[in-house]
Tab-separated table of C-alpha atoms in Angstrom:
chain	number	residue	atom	x	y	z
W	217	MET	CA	112.596	73.225	106.288
W	218	PRO	CA	110.623	71.199	108.841
W	219	SER	CA	106.982	70.564	108.154
W	220	ARG	CA	104.599	73.092	109.648
W	221	SER	CA	102.289	72.253	112.486
W	222	GLY	CA	99.703	74.218	114.398
W	223	ALA	CA	96.681	76.073	113.106
W	224	SER	CA	97.241	78.718	110.457
W	225	GLU	CA	95.652	82.113	111.049
W	226	ARG	CA	96.607	83.493	107.647
W	227	LYS	CA	93.815	85.019	105.610
W	228	ALA	CA	95.738	85.994	102.458
W	229	LEU	CA	96.706	82.695	100.847
W	230	ARG	CA	97.021	81.932	97.148
W	231	ASP	CA	96.002	78.467	96.018
W	232	ASP	CA	98.327	78.731	93.021
W	233	GLU	CA	101.432	79.607	95.072
W	234	PRO	CA	103.740	76.688	96.064
W	235	THR	CA	105.016	76.630	99.643
W	236	ALA	CA	107.999	74.313	99.029
W	237	PRO	CA	110.852	73.580	98.525
W	238	PRO	CA	112.824	76.044	100.691
W	239	ILE	CA	115.153	76.836	97.778
W	240	GLU	CA	114.153	76.182	94.196
W	241	THR	CA	115.949	76.770	90.921
W	242	ALA	CA	114.607	76.603	87.412
W	243	SER	CA	116.370	77.055	84.102
W	244	SER	CA	114.490	78.227	81.037
W	245	THR	CA	115.341	81.298	79.018
W	246	ARG	CA	116.909	82.683	82.190
W	247	SER	CA	117.961	81.203	85.492
W	248	MET	CA	115.451	81.712	88.299
W	249	TRP	CA	115.749	81.166	92.044
W	250	ARG	CA	112.851	81.077	94.498
W	251	LEU	CA	113.849	81.450	98.124
W	252	ARG	CA	111.186	80.387	100.627
W	253	ALA	CA	113.448	79.887	103.654
W	254	PHE	CA	114.153	82.890	105.845
W	255	ALA	CA	117.966	82.629	106.167
W	256	PRO	CA	118.898	82.500	102.458
W	257	ALA	CA	116.211	85.067	101.621
W	258	ARG	CA	117.644	87.577	104.087
W	259	ARG	CA	121.193	86.724	102.978
W	260	VAL	CA	120.318	87.796	99.442
W	261	LEU	CA	118.653	91.023	100.564
W	262	ARG	CA	121.723	91.853	102.652
W	263	ALA	CA	124.224	91.016	99.904
W	264	ARG	CA	125.136	94.661	99.399
W	265	GLY	CA	126.537	95.470	95.981
W	266	ARG	CA	125.839	92.037	94.533
W	267	SER	CA	122.335	92.505	93.140
W	268	THR	CA	120.039	95.148	91.702
W	269	GLN	CA	116.355	95.869	92.047
W	270	ALA	CA	114.287	93.702	89.703
W	271	GLY	CA	110.804	94.173	91.148
W	272	PHE	CA	108.171	96.830	90.442
W	273	THR	CA	109.104	96.741	86.699
W	274	ALA	CA	112.466	98.334	87.592
W	275	GLU	CA	114.308	96.587	84.774
W	276	LYS	CA	112.035	98.153	82.150
W	277	ILE	CA	112.881	101.723	83.218
W	278	PRO	CA	115.774	103.209	81.166
W	279	ARG	CA	118.773	103.986	83.377
W	280	GLY	CA	119.490	107.278	81.634
W	281	LEU	CA	115.955	108.614	81.942
W	282	PHE	CA	116.567	110.426	85.242
W	283	ARG	CA	119.371	112.582	86.553
W	284	ALA	CA	118.743	111.114	90.000
W	285	HIS	CA	117.461	107.544	89.757
W	286	PRO	CA	114.322	106.959	91.894
W	287	ILE	CA	115.057	105.555	95.344
W	288	LEU	CA	112.856	102.477	94.865
W	289	ILE	CA	114.800	101.221	91.849
W	290	SER	CA	118.284	102.656	92.372
W	291	ASP	CA	121.225	100.716	93.790
W	292	GLY	CA	124.762	101.240	95.005
W	293	PRO	CA	126.309	104.350	96.636
W	294	ALA	CA	123.738	106.734	95.114
W	295	HIS	CA	120.904	104.697	96.614
W	296	ASP	CA	122.625	104.521	100.003
W	297	ARG	CA	123.052	108.293	100.005
W	298	GLN	CA	119.395	108.806	99.121
W	299	ARG	CA	118.362	106.506	101.950
W	300	ARG	CA	120.469	108.362	104.506
W	301	GLU	CA	119.108	111.719	103.392
W	302	VAL	CA	115.412	110.792	103.557
W	303	ALA	CA	115.652	108.653	106.712
W	304	ARG	CA	115.192	111.708	108.921
W	305	PHE	CA	111.709	112.350	107.526
W	306	PHE	CA	110.533	108.903	108.629
W	307	ALA	CA	112.276	108.659	112.003
W	308	PRO	CA	109.801	107.670	114.776
W	309	ALA	CA	110.501	110.808	116.849
W	310	VAL	CA	110.013	113.085	113.829
W	311	ILE	CA	106.763	111.383	112.895
W	312	ALA	CA	105.364	111.706	116.413
W	313	ASP	CA	106.538	115.280	117.013
W	314	ARG	CA	105.910	116.815	113.621
W	315	TYR	CA	102.986	114.835	112.233
W	316	GLY	CA	101.470	113.137	115.276
W	317	GLU	CA	98.771	115.730	115.854
W	318	HIS	CA	97.703	115.785	112.202
W	319	ILE	CA	97.578	111.983	112.066
W	320	ALA	CA	95.538	111.877	115.277
W	321	GLN	CA	93.059	114.429	113.984
W	322	ALA	CA	92.678	112.639	110.641
W	323	ALA	CA	92.065	109.333	112.432
W	324	GLN	CA	89.609	110.889	114.879
W	325	SER	CA	87.578	112.402	112.094
W	326	ILE	CA	87.140	108.940	110.526
W	327	VAL	CA	86.059	107.503	113.876
W	328	ASP	CA	83.685	110.394	114.574
W	329	GLU	CA	81.915	109.954	111.248
W	330	ALA	CA	81.710	106.178	111.707
W	331	VAL	CA	80.178	106.517	115.165
W	332	VAL	CA	77.642	109.108	114.007
W	333	THR	CA	76.589	107.234	110.863
W	334	GLY	CA	76.829	103.773	112.406
W	335	ARG	CA	79.062	102.243	109.731
W	336	CYS	CA	82.386	102.537	107.951
W	337	ARG	CA	83.857	100.884	104.859
W	338	LEU	CA	87.351	100.544	106.256
W	339	ASP	CA	89.211	99.827	103.011
W	340	GLU	CA	87.982	103.146	101.579
W	341	ALA	CA	88.556	105.082	104.795
W	342	ALA	CA	92.055	103.608	105.114
W	343	LEU	CA	92.867	104.652	101.549
W	344	HIS	CA	92.029	108.313	102.138
W	345	PHE	CA	93.662	108.281	105.569
W	346	ALA	CA	96.927	106.813	104.228
W	347	VAL	CA	97.053	109.250	101.302
W	348	ASP	CA	96.345	112.168	103.647
W	349	VAL	CA	99.169	111.167	105.998
W	350	THR	CA	101.677	110.412	103.245
W	351	SER	CA	100.925	113.686	101.473
W	352	GLN	CA	101.866	115.602	104.614
W	353	VAL	CA	105.239	113.890	104.973
W	354	VAL	CA	106.092	114.104	101.278
W	355	GLY	CA	104.727	117.624	100.788
W	356	LEU	CA	101.870	116.956	98.354
W	357	THR	CA	99.627	119.407	100.139
W	358	GLU	CA	98.371	121.677	97.344
W	359	SER	CA	95.539	119.448	96.108
W	360	ASP	CA	92.531	117.554	97.401
W	361	THR	CA	93.678	114.249	98.929
W	362	ASP	CA	90.513	112.347	97.978
W	363	SER	CA	91.033	113.237	94.309
W	364	MET	CA	94.731	112.417	94.606
W	365	ALA	CA	93.852	109.003	96.034
W	366	ALA	CA	91.690	108.267	92.976
W	367	ARG	CA	94.548	109.232	90.667
W	368	LEU	CA	97.008	106.993	92.522
W	369	VAL	CA	94.584	104.057	92.480
W	370	ALA	CA	94.216	104.408	88.706
W	371	PHE	CA	97.968	103.927	88.285
W	372	PHE	CA	97.621	100.313	89.484
W	373	ARG	CA	95.076	99.238	86.887
W	374	GLN	CA	97.636	97.216	84.974
W	375	PRO	CA	97.537	93.999	82.903
W	376	PRO	CA	98.856	90.847	84.630
W	377	VAL	CA	102.641	90.518	84.880
W	378	ASP	CA	104.894	87.558	85.657
W	379	LEU	CA	108.553	88.491	86.121
W	380	ALA	CA	109.615	84.848	85.759
W	381	ALA	CA	108.026	84.462	82.315
W	382	GLU	CA	109.407	85.406	78.922
W	383	ASN	CA	108.606	89.072	78.214
W	384	TRP	CA	107.020	89.062	81.683
W	385	GLY	CA	104.068	87.072	80.373
W	386	ARG	CA	102.626	90.037	78.479
W	387	THR	CA	101.603	90.319	74.859
W	388	LYS	CA	102.436	93.408	72.786
W	389	ARG	CA	98.862	94.539	73.225
W	390	GLN	CA	99.151	94.203	77.008
W	391	TRP	CA	102.399	96.191	77.014
W	392	MET	CA	100.653	98.960	75.082
W	393	GLN	CA	97.771	98.867	77.551
W	394	ALA	CA	100.218	98.980	80.461
W	395	ALA	CA	101.844	102.086	78.985
W	396	VAL	CA	98.503	103.856	78.565
W	397	ASN	CA	97.278	102.793	82.012
W	398	GLY	CA	100.481	104.109	83.556
W	399	ILE	CA	101.109	107.294	81.599
W	400	VAL	CA	97.617	108.796	81.768
W	401	PRO	CA	97.344	108.677	85.601
W	402	LEU	CA	100.967	109.846	85.841
W	403	VAL	CA	100.229	112.950	83.759
W	404	ARG	CA	97.143	113.695	85.854
W	405	PHE	CA	99.095	113.143	89.071
W	406	PHE	CA	101.751	115.589	87.869
W	407	THR	CA	99.275	118.212	86.691
W	408	HIS	CA	96.984	118.228	89.710
W	409	ASP	CA	99.254	117.203	92.589
W	410	VAL	CA	103.001	117.364	91.958
W	411	ARG	CA	103.416	120.531	89.896
W	412	PRO	CA	101.352	122.701	92.280
W	413	ALA	CA	103.347	121.285	95.210
W	414	ILE	CA	106.695	122.012	93.529
W	415	ARG	CA	105.645	125.594	92.803
W	416	ALA	CA	104.557	126.113	96.399
W	417	HIS	CA	107.801	124.658	97.749
W	418	ARG	CA	109.872	126.911	95.513
W	419	ARG	CA	108.118	129.883	97.073
W	420	GLU	CA	108.471	128.547	100.615
W	421	HIS	CA	110.808	125.883	102.015
W	422	ARG	CA	108.763	123.480	104.152
W	423	GLY	CA	111.275	120.952	105.473
W	424	ASP	CA	109.603	117.915	103.923
W	425	VAL	CA	110.608	115.419	101.237
W	426	ILE	CA	109.862	117.711	98.270
W	427	SER	CA	111.868	120.536	99.870
W	428	HIS	CA	114.758	118.106	100.316
W	429	LEU	CA	114.547	116.975	96.680
W	430	LEU	CA	114.611	120.586	95.467
W	431	ASP	CA	117.583	121.322	97.724
W	432	SER	CA	119.371	118.285	96.256
W	433	GLY	CA	118.992	119.559	92.697
W	434	HIS	CA	116.335	117.115	91.529
W	435	ARG	CA	114.578	118.094	88.325
W	436	THR	CA	110.813	118.157	87.979
W	437	GLY	CA	110.707	114.690	86.353
W	438	ASP	CA	112.840	113.224	89.128
W	439	ILE	CA	110.560	114.710	91.778
W	440	LEU	CA	107.478	113.377	89.985
W	441	VAL	CA	108.742	109.793	90.108
W	442	GLU	CA	109.835	110.102	93.735
W	443	CYS	CA	106.402	111.458	94.680
W	444	LEU	CA	104.775	108.594	92.810
W	445	THR	CA	107.029	106.137	94.670
W	446	TYR	CA	106.251	107.535	98.118
W	447	GLY	CA	102.616	108.162	97.301
W	448	THR	CA	101.850	104.701	95.973
W	449	ALA	CA	103.965	102.898	98.581
W	450	GLY	CA	102.395	104.892	101.391
W	451	MET	CA	98.921	104.421	99.981
W	452	VAL	CA	98.887	100.829	98.763
W	453	THR	CA	100.789	98.988	101.455
W	454	THR	CA	99.470	100.943	104.437
W	455	ARG	CA	95.884	100.801	103.215
W	456	GLU	CA	95.987	97.014	103.016
W	457	PHE	CA	97.879	96.703	106.288
W	458	ILE	CA	95.235	98.731	108.149
W	459	ALA	CA	92.433	96.577	106.741
W	460	MET	CA	94.214	93.279	107.437
W	461	ALA	CA	95.265	94.222	110.966
W	462	CYS	CA	91.732	95.348	111.803
W	463	TRP	CA	90.320	92.095	110.426
W	464	HIS	CA	92.621	90.014	112.631
W	465	LEU	CA	91.945	92.112	115.725
W	466	LEU	CA	88.184	91.963	115.241
W	467	GLU	CA	88.185	88.173	114.927
W	468	ASN	CA	90.608	87.523	117.796
W	469	GLU	CA	88.975	88.798	120.971
W	470	GLU	CA	91.929	88.038	123.244
W	471	LEU	CA	94.360	89.779	120.919
W	472	ARG	CA	92.019	92.766	120.615
W	473	ARG	CA	91.756	93.135	124.396
W	474	ASP	CA	95.538	92.911	124.686
W	475	TYR	CA	95.955	95.531	121.962
W	476	LEU	CA	93.469	98.005	123.435
W	477	ALA	CA	94.928	97.721	126.950
W	478	ALA	CA	98.579	97.991	125.897
W	479	ASP	CA	100.874	100.994	125.692
W	480	GLN	CA	102.079	102.121	122.283
W	481	PRO	CA	105.309	100.045	122.065
W	482	ARG	CA	103.351	96.905	122.891
W	483	ARG	CA	100.644	97.771	120.346
W	484	LEU	CA	103.260	98.265	117.653
W	485	SER	CA	104.748	94.841	118.416
W	486	ILE	CA	101.295	93.299	117.926
W	487	LEU	CA	100.973	95.032	114.562
W	488	GLU	CA	104.436	93.814	113.546
W	489	GLU	CA	103.413	90.246	114.306
W	490	ILE	CA	100.270	90.615	112.203
W	491	ILE	CA	102.183	91.926	109.198
W	492	ARG	CA	104.758	89.160	109.601
W	493	VAL	CA	101.986	86.603	109.184
W	494	GLU	CA	100.226	88.685	106.503
W	495	PRO	CA	102.903	90.596	104.524
W	496	VAL	CA	101.311	93.023	102.083
W	497	VAL	CA	104.054	92.563	99.468
W	498	GLY	CA	104.527	88.830	99.018
W	499	HIS	CA	107.557	88.765	96.703
W	500	LEU	CA	110.730	90.834	96.334
W	501	TYR	CA	112.831	90.443	93.196
W	502	ARG	CA	116.560	90.972	92.754
W	503	ARG	CA	118.925	90.457	89.800
W	504	ALA	CA	122.325	89.088	90.830
W	505	THR	CA	125.269	91.118	89.518
W	506	SER	CA	127.873	88.786	91.043
W	507	ALA	CA	127.879	85.411	92.759
W	508	ILE	CA	125.893	85.181	96.019
W	509	ASP	CA	126.509	82.264	98.355
W	510	ILE	CA	123.246	81.432	100.105
W	511	GLY	CA	124.760	78.742	102.328
W	512	ASP	CA	124.295	75.053	102.835
W	513	ASP	CA	121.700	75.004	105.604
W	514	HIS	CA	118.888	74.137	103.184
W	515	SER	CA	118.748	71.650	100.346
W	516	THR	CA	118.249	73.029	96.866
W	517	THR	CA	115.867	71.525	94.347
W	518	SER	CA	116.901	71.874	90.716
W	519	ALA	CA	115.253	69.732	88.071
W	520	GLY	CA	114.581	67.060	90.684
W	521	ASP	CA	118.138	66.961	92.091
W	522	GLU	CA	119.278	67.730	95.635
W	523	HIS	CA	122.362	69.803	96.387
W	524	ASP	CA	123.994	70.629	99.721
W	525	HIS	CA	125.388	74.003	98.721
W	526	ALA	CA	123.929	76.797	96.621
W	527	THR	CA	125.495	79.742	94.867
W	528	ILE	CA	123.478	82.192	92.818
W	529	GLN	CA	125.346	83.311	89.713
W	530	ALA	CA	125.570	86.750	88.105
W	531	GLY	CA	122.570	87.385	85.875
W	532	ASP	CA	120.211	85.097	87.795
W	533	LEU	CA	116.774	86.384	88.778
W	534	ILE	CA	115.936	85.924	92.464
W	535	ASP	CA	112.429	85.730	93.881
W	536	VAL	CA	112.422	86.294	97.635
W	537	CYS	CA	109.132	84.666	98.645
W	538	VAL	CA	108.272	86.842	101.633
W	539	ARG	CA	105.042	85.063	102.514
W	540	GLU	CA	106.855	81.757	102.942
W	541	ALA	CA	110.081	83.098	104.465
W	542	ASN	CA	108.033	84.893	107.135
W	543	VAL	CA	106.582	81.609	108.400
W	544	ASP	CA	109.788	79.559	108.293
W	545	PRO	CA	109.454	77.218	111.310
W	546	ASP	CA	113.242	77.130	111.698
W	547	VAL	CA	113.037	80.790	112.657
W	548	TYR	CA	109.533	81.416	114.032
W	549	GLY	CA	108.645	77.992	115.452
W	550	ALA	CA	106.132	75.290	114.632
W	551	ASN	CA	103.218	77.712	115.053
W	552	ALA	CA	104.753	80.276	112.685
W	553	GLU	CA	101.458	80.851	110.867
W	554	ALA	CA	99.683	81.948	114.050
W	555	VAL	CA	99.631	85.506	115.398
W	556	CYS	CA	101.620	85.297	118.654
W	557	PRO	CA	103.020	88.687	119.727
W	558	HIS	CA	104.985	87.145	122.617
W	559	ARG	CA	107.464	85.331	120.366
W	560	SER	CA	111.036	85.182	121.556
W	561	GLY	CA	114.177	85.092	119.461
W	562	THR	CA	116.391	87.423	117.477
W	563	ALA	CA	114.572	87.294	114.140
W	564	PRO	CA	112.916	90.542	112.985
W	565	ALA	CA	109.471	90.903	114.529
W	566	ALA	CA	107.947	91.790	111.150
W	567	GLY	CA	109.970	89.197	109.235
W	568	LEU	CA	110.823	90.456	105.760
W	569	SER	CA	107.525	92.313	105.355
W	570	PHE	CA	109.354	95.652	105.136
W	571	GLY	CA	112.252	94.173	103.178
W	572	ASP	CA	115.799	94.036	104.523
W	573	GLY	CA	119.239	95.288	103.658
W	574	ALA	CA	119.780	98.242	101.343
W	575	HIS	CA	116.159	98.297	100.150
W	576	ALA	CA	114.466	97.960	103.539
W	577	CYS	CA	111.380	100.179	103.563
W	578	PRO	CA	112.205	103.608	105.076
W	579	GLY	CA	108.503	104.184	105.745
W	580	LYS	CA	108.123	101.340	108.227
W	581	PRO	CA	107.891	103.614	111.337
W	582	LEU	CA	105.269	105.773	109.628
W	583	ALA	CA	103.183	102.782	108.511
W	584	LEU	CA	103.143	101.279	112.014
W	585	PHE	CA	102.471	104.630	113.691
W	586	GLU	CA	99.531	105.687	111.529
W	587	THR	CA	97.991	102.205	111.549
W	588	ASP	CA	98.080	102.172	115.333
W	589	VAL	CA	96.650	105.677	115.651
W	590	LEU	CA	93.612	104.797	113.545
W	591	LEU	CA	92.972	101.247	114.789
W	592	HIS	CA	93.346	102.069	118.481
W	593	ARG	CA	90.635	104.693	118.222
W	594	LEU	CA	88.442	102.676	115.888
W	595	LEU	CA	88.501	99.434	117.904
W	596	ALA	CA	87.825	101.286	121.146
W	597	CYS	CA	84.363	102.048	119.723
W	598	GLU	CA	83.616	98.302	119.550
W	599	PRO	CA	82.862	97.903	115.838
W	600	ARG	CA	81.637	94.644	114.339
W	601	LEU	CA	82.152	93.164	110.905
W	602	LEU	CA	79.030	93.571	108.786
W	603	THR	CA	80.332	91.673	105.755
W	604	GLU	CA	82.966	89.060	105.012
W	605	PRO	CA	85.906	90.932	103.462
W	606	THR	CA	87.070	89.836	100.013
W	607	ILE	CA	90.692	89.292	98.978
W	608	GLU	CA	92.007	90.132	95.517
W	609	TRP	CA	95.565	90.010	94.182
W	610	ASP	CA	97.752	92.662	92.572
W	611	ASP	CA	100.435	91.270	90.253
W	612	LEU	CA	102.355	94.546	90.062
W	613	ILE	CA	103.279	94.612	93.749
W	614	GLU	CA	102.725	90.860	94.276
W	615	GLY	CA	100.352	91.688	97.114
W	616	TYR	CA	96.791	91.295	98.336
W	617	ARG	CA	93.916	93.737	98.204
W	618	ILE	CA	91.233	93.622	100.904
W	619	ARG	CA	87.879	95.036	99.876
W	620	THR	CA	84.346	95.402	101.269
W	621	ILE	CA	85.494	95.359	104.897
W	622	ASP	CA	82.383	97.027	106.308
W	623	LEU	CA	82.231	97.879	110.017
W	624	GLY	CA	79.107	98.593	112.047
W	625	PHE	CA	78.900	100.775	115.158
W	626	VAL	CA	76.229	101.334	117.768
W	627	VAL	CA	74.967	104.846	117.107
W	628	PRO	CA	74.815	106.805	120.380
W	629	ALA	CA	71.342	107.941	121.392
W	630	ARG	CA	70.701	111.630	120.992
W	631	PRO	CA	69.149	113.540	123.880
W	632	ALA	CA	65.685	114.999	123.265
W	633	ARG	CA	65.689	118.650	122.218
W	634	ALA	CA	64.381	121.253	124.611
W	635	SER	CA	61.327	123.097	123.365
W	636	HIS	CA	63.293	126.315	122.778
W	637	GLU	CA	65.912	124.646	120.516
W	638	PRO	CA	65.699	125.215	116.741
W	639	SER	CA	63.952	122.517	114.747
W	640	THR	CA	66.872	121.995	112.320
W	641	PRO	CA	68.753	118.907	113.529
W	642	ARG	CA	72.434	119.286	114.366
W	643	VAL	CA	75.023	116.511	114.695
W	644	ALA	CA	77.322	116.928	117.643
W	645	ARG	CA	80.907	115.731	117.540
W	646	ALA	CA	81.034	112.057	118.571
W	647	THR	CA	83.868	111.486	120.991
W	648	SER	CA	85.899	108.292	120.888
W	649	PRO	CA	86.311	106.447	124.200
W	650	ILE	CA	90.023	107.091	123.780
W	651	GLU	CA	91.136	110.695	123.373
W	652	GLU	CA	94.828	110.903	122.514
W	653	ALA	CA	96.220	114.162	121.229
W	654	ASN	CA	99.495	112.521	120.263
W	655	PRO	CA	99.775	108.755	120.786
């Protein structure tokens, strides 16, 4: 991998995370591969049938626990069938036609409140917006979304985890704490959100994900885990993406002008470039079930030795380092760490930020669509950053958390009341400079 040049525009960087070598192996109690170059990383993700999901604590979940294994951690023909069946709910045309108006209204209400009050904590607003949107697509519509968001957030209060370490780097006490921290929010999520939704869907078919799961014979426990998967994925990743994209657009005036003046396809390409540079999930883990040849186009470092050819063996743990693969200069050029939406080439515009291969994220169109709907309206009102956002790290999803991203707005002047108007003040609806019923 050539050395990088050009200024980096990345905000989410970990001081304790190595950026080289392109391919690294380590042998301890188990064999471990770290892939930081784009080509071998994508080759592993596309090696269909030769690895299984090892991230998101998948290997700690008993295989016989569910009749239908959750889509996030399943593999093979069953997983492929699940993907094909749910793909229709996240197709761009379906999102725009079926959910576009709801998404637009939810975004506009956030903008209206921000303009009237003069400020907005975007990380909190993005959380409730993302949960609201995801709940519509999944079918979790029988409970208050703000309360549901709090329950989903609680699920991620977990002790540190390191998949490369023995016993994942946790003590027995930490494993007990992880169980409590996971089970309690899960029970509350089921009681308040999932069970009422299942009952409502059994009375009335609604053509959403829960209706599909019921039609497919999923049991209540299976549906609970699928709802948790879609709910947390839709909440966590999209929330952080909205905050990060807004941060970049606010600090890059030229990019912001380009974004606001562009049509929707162009705006989405800008957002894809931002998430390529700032992937929310920084690492994807796979467990090899058979040999995977990752080629000879990169040297491999193993205990200080150099090799010209690399083959991952069955049983090896693979860490696809998305943050590094996404800025591979062999693929994205010497200025790979800069946000440049006009890049040419055949590499994916978003890099590996939404995964690749069998486990590519089915919610990518929804995440891009809803992020654009909110940010296009919000930025048109010319907000300014009131505070320097803070970045934290989540070991469970290997991703960043952006907090305290406070935006300020110029509050529009209110006209003086006529003498015959009532004395009780009333707040009129604040209209965004951009009115789009369905972007």
